Each structure stands twice: as structure tokens, then as C-alpha cells.
Amino acid sequence: MSIALQKTLSLILLIVIGIFLQKKLQNEDQKKGLKTIILNIALPAMIFVALLKIEINPDLLILPVLALVFNIVMIIITKFSLPFFGIKADSPAMRTLMLLLPSLAPGLTCFPFIVEYLGDDVLAWAALADIGNKLFVLVLAYLLAMSWYYKNQQLKAKSNGQKVKELLLAMVSEPINLVILVAIGLLSFGFNMESMPAFLSSSIVMMKDMMTPLVLLFIGIAVIFKWDQLRMISSILTFRAGFTFLLSGLFIWLVPMPSEAAVLLAVVFPQSAVSFWPFAHMSAIRKLEYENESQKGNPTFDLDLGINVLAVSMPYSTLLILGVFTSGSYFTSPLHVISIGGLLVGTALIPKAIQVVKNADFSFENLREKVLKDSSVE
């Protein structure tokens, strides 16, 4: 058995253990507590250690820009592709999916596998790229959500300057982003893990080592098997994954990459699950609508659909990312990545295309019967 396969099976085993722990941790506060430990202690420690092991390179500053460009491209693609899946334009479902699908949550579904398969250096690159994604999910997604809320409820748009300022402050004060800023500051003054006092570096490393097992257990505990809307959500997530593979394949084909690890990062990072932050914005807006009697019957977003997308996206992305890493060097070829992307897009679209054709034939038959009926009457 190959080393990669053994590592994959050991990671899957932790997810399975998490599934068996679901009955023991049914309380939402318990799940929230575990997630808090991951996002505020283990993940920041992992990113801090990874960043302090790299050398500052101005070229790496392009990574957040690339991630933000990906978010923007995906929101455009989402807008024009969703009607093909039966999602009506300017509907709560459309607005919900347009916020969720372009977002990324690499901390829970990508970073643990990057550090296990590619190492701390590549994890540091991923953490820098996530800054651009955070700008999208915290600021741009919020502005879009508020804009749609005002339009849907026919309200006069208010100035969002102060709210954007508060969001930026919250973004800076978030542990993950704060750790990135502190680590970059220390690196700029020549500090690294070896320069720190032994007791401090040892504590940080111990917190960092909790990350992978805690995340995998959390994925198993949090996964929810809801069959309502599952077929539609699976088709949409398959299309998202396929189109993302196409973008990654074109990128690694056109842009010279420094190593195979960098190629794999470009493939797996965009395959992260959708982020919870857009859903948090939608929930806040729904609360505003509930507080106003005239707005209750006209929701801006479909929160039930949103929570189901979140529930399906996490295990879906986890399996995809594990599949990429288990495949060895297969996904280092742009042709292979583009081929897999085309296959997934086709898998998502062909059933819909067949359904459209069947409906068209049905309509044609109805028209033919109507013409024959009219002719017989004459």
C-alpha cells in the first residue's frame, strides 16, 4: 500500500470516528465550542508556525489578489449558470447561491490536508491567499447582501461606510488574520521559530499539532445527511468543482509554477468548501426582515437552502481534495486537471440538458396534437 493511500485512509478514519461521535455531541453549543477551538487556537497556531518558516518574498503578495479575482470570476459564472439548474433569476435561491458558491472556507477543508501532504511552506502560501478570500467573504459579500436587501425590500440605500469600517476592524482582529499580520511583522525584523523562547515555541507547536485531528473529527461530527434538495445541490456543487478545475488547469498551463507543490496548491485551494460568512450575513438580514412585519413574507435569501449547501459542501470538498492528493502527480498536469474539470461540468449539465430536451419534445408533441385536432375540426 502506498504511503499516500495509507495517509488518506488514516485521515478518513478520523472523519468516520467523528460521524460515530455525532450522537455524543448533538448539542449545537458543543459543536460550536469545538469549532471555536479550531478557528481561534489550532488553526492560527498552525498558520503562525508555517509563516515563520518561510522567507518574505514580495512575489507572494500576488496570492491574495489571485484569490480575490477567483471569487469575483466565480460570482459572475454563478449568476449566468444557475438558471440552467432551474434557479430563477432575482429569487431568494439565486441570491443565496450567488453569495455562497464563490466563497471559500480553506481553514476547515483544505489547510489540514495541505500541511499533511505539502508541508508548512505551502500552507503559508495558502494562508496568504486566504487574505483575498477573506476580503470577499467579509466585505464584498456583506455589501452585496445589503444591496440586495435594500432592492428586494424597496428601501432607500443607506451609507455603508461605517459598517465597512467595522467589518475591516473585525477582519483585522480575527485571530487568523491577526496571526498573519504578527508573523509577517516578526519576519520583517528577522525573527523566526528558532528565535523565540523555547517554552513559547513549544506551546505554539503543541497547539498547531491539534489542528488536523480536530478538524477531521469536526467534519465527521458536523456533516448532516439531508436528502431534501440534495440532488440539486450536488449538481450545482459538481458544476462548481468542475469549473474550478477548469480555471486551475488554465492557470497552471499559462503561468509558470515554481514546483509541483505550488501546482497542487493551485488545484486544491479553490476546491475548498463554501464559507459560513456569507450565510452569517444572510442570517443577519433575515433577522432584520423578521423585525419588520411588512418584510416577513418577502425574504431576500433562502436560509434553508443555504444551510443545506453548507452541510453538503464540507464533505464534498473534503473528498475532492483527498482525491487530488491521493492521485499522486496526476493533477500536476494541466491537461489532466482540465479533463477532470470538463468531465465534472458535463456530469452536472448533461442530465439537465436531457431534461430540457425531453420537455421540448413533450411541448412539440402537445403542439402536434393540437394542430391535428384543429385540422380534424375543420
CSV table of C-alpha atoms in Angstrom, one decimal, residues 77-360:
chain,number,residue,atom,x,y,z
A,77,ILE,CA,-20.1,32.4,-13.6
A,78,THR,CA,-22.6,31.6,-10.9
A,79,LYS,CA,-25.0,34.3,-12.0
A,80,PHE,CA,-25.2,33.1,-15.6
A,81,SER,CA,-25.1,29.3,-14.9
A,82,LEU,CA,-27.7,28.9,-12.2
A,83,PRO,CA,-30.8,29.5,-14.4
A,84,PHE,CA,-29.7,26.3,-16.2
A,85,PHE,CA,-30.3,24.4,-13.0
A,86,GLY,CA,-33.8,25.7,-12.6
A,87,ILE,CA,-32.9,28.6,-10.3
A,88,LYS,CA,-35.0,31.7,-11.1
A,89,ALA,CA,-33.2,35.0,-11.6
A,90,ASP,CA,-33.6,37.6,-8.8
A,91,SER,CA,-35.0,34.9,-6.5
A,92,PRO,CA,-34.1,34.2,-2.8
A,93,ALA,CA,-32.4,30.9,-4.0
A,94,MET,CA,-30.4,32.7,-6.7
A,95,ARG,CA,-29.2,35.4,-4.3
A,96,THR,CA,-28.3,32.7,-1.7
A,97,LEU,CA,-26.2,30.7,-4.1
A,98,MET,CA,-24.5,33.7,-5.6
A,99,LEU,CA,-23.1,34.6,-2.2
A,100,LEU,CA,-22.2,31.1,-1.1
A,101,LEU,CA,-20.7,29.4,-4.2
A,102,PRO,CA,-17.9,31.8,-4.9
A,103,SER,CA,-16.8,31.8,-1.2
A,104,LEU,CA,-14.1,29.6,0.2
A,105,ALA,CA,-13.5,28.1,3.7
A,106,PRO,CA,-10.0,26.6,3.4
A,107,GLY,CA,-9.4,26.5,7.1
A,108,LEU,CA,-11.7,23.6,7.7
A,109,THR,CA,-11.5,21.6,4.4
A,110,CYS,CA,-8.1,22.5,2.8
A,111,PHE,CA,-5.4,23.6,5.2
A,112,PRO,CA,-5.3,20.3,7.2
A,113,PHE,CA,-4.6,18.3,4.1
A,114,ILE,CA,-2.1,20.9,2.7
A,115,VAL,CA,0.0,20.7,5.8
A,116,GLU,CA,-0.1,16.9,5.8
A,117,TYR,CA,0.7,16.4,2.1
A,118,LEU,CA,2.6,19.5,1.0
A,119,GLY,CA,4.2,20.9,4.2
A,120,ASP,CA,4.3,24.1,6.2
A,121,ASP,CA,5.8,26.3,3.4
A,122,VAL,CA,2.9,25.6,1.1
A,123,LEU,CA,0.4,26.1,3.9
A,124,ALA,CA,2.0,29.6,4.4
A,125,TRP,CA,1.2,30.4,0.8
A,126,ALA,CA,-2.3,29.2,1.2
A,127,ALA,CA,-2.8,31.4,4.3
A,128,LEU,CA,-1.6,34.4,2.4
A,129,ALA,CA,-4.0,33.6,-0.5
A,130,ASP,CA,-6.9,33.3,2.0
A,131,ILE,CA,-6.5,37.0,2.9
A,132,GLY,CA,-8.0,37.9,-0.5
A,133,ASN,CA,-10.8,35.4,0.0
A,134,LYS,CA,-11.4,36.9,3.5
A,135,LEU,CA,-11.8,40.3,1.9
A,136,PHE,CA,-14.5,38.9,-0.3
A,137,VAL,CA,-16.5,36.9,2.3
A,138,LEU,CA,-16.3,39.6,5.0
A,139,VAL,CA,-16.6,42.9,3.0
A,140,LEU,CA,-17.8,42.4,-0.6
A,141,ALA,CA,-20.3,39.6,0.2
A,142,TYR,CA,-21.7,41.8,3.0
A,143,LEU,CA,-22.1,44.8,0.7
A,144,LEU,CA,-23.8,42.6,-1.9
A,145,ALA,CA,-26.1,41.1,0.6
A,146,MET,CA,-27.1,44.6,1.9
A,147,SER,CA,-27.6,45.9,-1.6
A,148,TRP,CA,-29.9,43.0,-2.5
A,149,TYR,CA,-31.8,43.5,0.8
A,150,TYR,CA,-32.5,47.2,0.1
A,151,LYS,CA,-33.5,46.4,-3.5
A,152,ASN,CA,-35.7,43.5,-2.5
A,153,GLN,CA,-37.5,45.4,0.2
A,154,GLN,CA,-37.6,48.6,-1.9
A,155,LEU,CA,-35.7,50.5,0.8
A,156,LYS,CA,-33.6,53.6,0.3
A,157,ALA,CA,-29.9,52.5,0.4
A,158,LYS,CA,-28.0,53.8,3.4
A,159,SER,CA,-24.3,54.7,3.6
A,160,ASN,CA,-22.3,51.6,4.4
A,161,GLY,CA,-19.1,53.4,5.2
A,162,GLN,CA,-19.2,53.0,8.9
A,163,LYS,CA,-20.3,49.3,8.6
A,164,VAL,CA,-17.5,48.6,6.2
A,165,LYS,CA,-15.1,50.2,8.7
A,166,GLU,CA,-16.4,47.9,11.4
A,167,LEU,CA,-16.0,44.9,9.2
A,168,LEU,CA,-12.4,45.8,8.4
A,169,LEU,CA,-11.7,46.2,12.1
A,170,ALA,CA,-13.3,42.8,12.7
A,171,MET,CA,-11.3,41.3,9.9
A,172,VAL,CA,-8.0,42.6,11.4
A,173,SER,CA,-9.0,41.4,14.9
A,174,GLU,CA,-9.9,37.9,13.8
A,175,PRO,CA,-7.3,35.5,15.3
A,176,ILE,CA,-6.3,34.0,11.9
A,177,ASN,CA,-5.7,37.4,10.3
A,178,LEU,CA,-4.1,38.8,13.4
A,179,VAL,CA,-1.7,35.9,13.5
A,180,ILE,CA,-0.8,36.5,9.8
A,181,LEU,CA,0.0,40.2,10.5
A,182,VAL,CA,2.1,39.4,13.6
A,183,ALA,CA,4.0,36.7,11.8
A,184,ILE,CA,4.8,39.0,8.8
A,185,GLY,CA,5.9,41.7,11.2
A,186,LEU,CA,8.2,39.3,13.0
A,187,LEU,CA,9.6,38.0,9.8
A,188,SER,CA,10.3,41.6,8.6
A,189,PHE,CA,12.5,42.1,11.7
A,190,GLY,CA,14.4,38.8,11.1
A,191,PHE,CA,12.6,36.7,13.7
A,192,ASN,CA,11.6,33.0,13.2
A,193,MET,CA,10.6,30.0,15.3
A,194,GLU,CA,14.2,29.3,16.3
A,195,SER,CA,14.5,32.9,17.6
A,196,MET,CA,11.6,32.5,20.0
A,197,PRO,CA,11.9,31.3,23.6
A,198,ALA,CA,11.7,27.5,23.8
A,199,PHE,CA,8.7,27.5,26.1
A,200,LEU,CA,6.8,29.7,23.8
A,201,SER,CA,7.6,28.0,20.5
A,202,SER,CA,6.9,24.5,22.1
A,203,SER,CA,3.4,25.7,23.3
A,204,ILE,CA,2.6,27.1,19.8
A,205,VAL,CA,3.8,23.8,18.1
A,206,MET,CA,1.6,21.8,20.5
A,207,MET,CA,-1.4,23.9,19.7
A,208,LYS,CA,-0.6,23.5,16.0
A,209,ASP,CA,-0.4,19.7,16.3
A,210,MET,CA,-4.1,19.7,17.4
A,211,MET,CA,-5.3,21.1,14.1
A,212,THR,CA,-5.6,18.1,11.8
A,213,PRO,CA,-7.3,15.6,14.1
A,214,LEU,CA,-9.7,18.2,15.5
A,215,VAL,CA,-10.7,19.3,12.0
A,216,LEU,CA,-11.3,15.8,10.7
A,217,LEU,CA,-13.3,14.9,13.8
A,218,PHE,CA,-15.3,18.1,13.4
A,219,ILE,CA,-16.1,17.3,9.7
A,220,GLY,CA,-17.5,13.9,10.8
A,221,ILE,CA,-19.5,15.4,13.7
A,222,ALA,CA,-20.9,18.3,11.6
A,223,VAL,CA,-21.9,16.5,8.5
A,224,ILE,CA,-25.7,16.4,8.1
A,225,PHE,CA,-27.4,14.0,5.7
A,226,LYS,CA,-30.4,15.8,4.4
A,227,TRP,CA,-32.0,14.5,1.3
A,228,ASP,CA,-34.2,17.5,0.5
A,229,GLN,CA,-32.6,19.5,-2.3
A,230,LEU,CA,-29.7,17.1,-2.2
A,231,ARG,CA,-29.9,16.3,-5.9
A,232,MET,CA,-29.9,19.9,-7.0
A,233,ILE,CA,-27.2,20.9,-4.5
A,234,SER,CA,-25.0,18.0,-5.6
A,235,SER,CA,-25.4,19.0,-9.3
A,236,ILE,CA,-24.5,22.6,-8.5
A,237,LEU,CA,-21.5,21.7,-6.4
A,238,THR,CA,-20.3,19.3,-9.1
A,239,PHE,CA,-20.6,22.1,-11.6
A,240,ARG,CA,-18.7,24.5,-9.2
A,241,ALA,CA,-15.9,21.9,-8.7
A,242,GLY,CA,-15.7,21.2,-12.4
A,243,PHE,CA,-15.5,24.8,-13.5
A,244,THR,CA,-12.9,25.5,-10.7
A,245,PHE,CA,-10.8,22.6,-12.0
A,246,LEU,CA,-11.0,24.3,-15.5
A,247,LEU,CA,-9.8,27.6,-14.1
A,248,SER,CA,-7.0,25.9,-12.2
A,249,GLY,CA,-5.9,23.9,-15.2
A,250,LEU,CA,-5.8,27.0,-17.4
A,251,PHE,CA,-3.9,28.9,-14.7
A,252,ILE,CA,-1.1,26.3,-14.2
A,253,TRP,CA,-1.0,25.9,-18.0
A,254,LEU,CA,-0.4,29.6,-18.7
A,255,VAL,CA,1.5,30.6,-15.6
A,256,PRO,CA,5.0,29.1,-14.8
A,257,MET,CA,4.9,27.4,-11.4
A,258,PRO,CA,7.9,27.0,-9.1
A,259,SER,CA,7.2,23.5,-8.0
A,260,GLU,CA,4.7,20.6,-8.1
A,261,ALA,CA,3.6,21.6,-4.6
A,262,ALA,CA,2.6,25.0,-6.0
A,263,VAL,CA,0.7,23.4,-8.8
A,264,LEU,CA,-1.2,21.2,-6.3
A,265,LEU,CA,-2.0,24.3,-4.2
A,266,ALA,CA,-3.5,26.0,-7.2
A,267,VAL,CA,-5.7,22.9,-7.8
A,268,VAL,CA,-6.9,22.2,-4.2
A,269,PHE,CA,-7.2,25.7,-2.7
A,270,PRO,CA,-10.2,26.7,-4.9
A,271,GLN,CA,-11.9,23.4,-4.2
A,272,SER,CA,-12.4,24.4,-0.5
A,273,ALA,CA,-15.9,24.2,0.9
A,274,VAL,CA,-18.2,27.3,0.8
A,275,SER,CA,-17.7,29.7,3.6
A,276,PHE,CA,-20.0,30.3,6.6
A,277,TRP,CA,-19.5,34.1,6.5
A,278,PRO,CA,-22.0,34.8,3.6
A,279,PHE,CA,-24.6,32.7,5.5
A,280,ALA,CA,-23.9,34.8,8.6
A,281,HIS,CA,-24.6,38.0,6.6
A,282,MET,CA,-27.8,36.4,5.2
A,283,SER,CA,-28.9,35.4,8.7
A,284,ALA,CA,-28.4,39.0,10.0
A,285,ILE,CA,-30.6,40.3,7.1
A,286,ARG,CA,-33.3,37.7,7.8
A,287,LYS,CA,-33.3,38.9,11.4
A,288,LEU,CA,-33.9,42.5,10.1
A,289,GLU,CA,-36.8,41.2,8.0
A,290,TYR,CA,-38.4,39.3,10.9
A,291,GLU,CA,-38.3,42.5,13.0
A,292,ASN,CA,-40.4,44.3,10.3
A,293,GLU,CA,-43.9,42.9,9.7
A,294,SER,CA,-44.1,44.1,6.1
A,295,GLN,CA,-40.8,42.3,5.2
A,296,LYS,CA,-41.5,38.9,6.7
A,297,GLY,CA,-43.3,37.5,3.6
A,298,ASN,CA,-40.7,38.7,1.2
A,299,PRO,CA,-37.3,37.1,2.2
A,300,THR,CA,-34.2,38.3,0.5
A,301,PHE,CA,-32.4,34.9,1.0
A,302,ASP,CA,-33.4,31.2,1.3
A,303,LEU,CA,-31.7,30.2,4.6
A,304,ASP,CA,-32.9,26.6,4.4
A,305,LEU,CA,-31.2,26.2,1.1
A,306,GLY,CA,-28.1,28.0,2.5
A,307,ILE,CA,-27.7,25.7,5.4
A,308,ASN,CA,-28.1,22.6,3.2
A,309,VAL,CA,-25.4,23.9,0.8
A,310,LEU,CA,-23.1,24.4,3.8
A,311,ALA,CA,-23.8,20.9,5.1
A,312,VAL,CA,-23.2,19.1,1.7
A,313,SER,CA,-20.2,21.3,0.7
A,314,MET,CA,-17.9,20.3,3.5
A,315,PRO,CA,-17.8,16.5,3.0
A,316,TYR,CA,-18.0,17.0,-0.8
A,317,SER,CA,-14.9,19.3,-0.9
A,318,THR,CA,-13.1,17.1,1.6
A,319,LEU,CA,-13.5,14.0,-0.7
A,320,LEU,CA,-12.4,16.0,-3.7
A,321,ILE,CA,-9.2,17.4,-2.0
A,322,LEU,CA,-8.4,13.9,-0.7
A,323,GLY,CA,-8.8,12.5,-4.1
A,324,VAL,CA,-6.4,15.0,-5.6
A,325,PHE,CA,-3.7,14.3,-3.0
A,326,THR,CA,-4.2,10.5,-3.2
A,327,SER,CA,-3.7,10.6,-7.0
A,328,GLY,CA,0.0,11.4,-6.7
A,329,SER,CA,1.3,13.5,-9.5
A,330,TYR,CA,-1.8,13.1,-11.8
A,331,PHE,CA,-3.2,16.6,-11.0
A,332,THR,CA,0.2,18.3,-11.7
A,333,SER,CA,-0.6,18.1,-15.4
A,334,PRO,CA,-2.8,20.9,-16.7
A,335,LEU,CA,-4.3,18.7,-19.3
A,336,HIS,CA,-5.4,16.2,-16.7
A,337,VAL,CA,-6.9,19.0,-14.5
A,338,ILE,CA,-8.8,20.5,-17.4
A,339,SER,CA,-10.1,17.0,-18.4
A,340,ILE,CA,-11.4,16.3,-15.0
A,341,GLY,CA,-13.0,19.7,-14.9
A,342,GLY,CA,-14.7,19.1,-18.2
A,343,LEU,CA,-15.9,15.7,-17.0
A,344,LEU,CA,-17.4,17.2,-13.8
A,345,VAL,CA,-19.1,20.0,-15.7
A,346,GLY,CA,-20.5,17.6,-18.2
A,347,THR,CA,-21.7,15.3,-15.4
A,348,ALA,CA,-23.6,18.3,-13.9
A,349,LEU,CA,-25.0,19.7,-17.1
A,350,ILE,CA,-25.9,16.6,-19.2
A,351,PRO,CA,-28.8,15.4,-17.0
A,352,LYS,CA,-30.2,19.0,-17.2
A,353,ALA,CA,-29.7,19.1,-20.9
A,354,ILE,CA,-31.6,15.8,-21.4
A,355,GLN,CA,-34.4,17.1,-19.2
A,356,VAL,CA,-34.6,20.2,-21.3
A,357,VAL,CA,-34.7,18.1,-24.5
A,358,LYS,CA,-37.4,15.9,-23.0
A,359,ASN,CA,-39.5,18.9,-22.1
A,360,ALA,CA,-39.0,20.3,-25.6
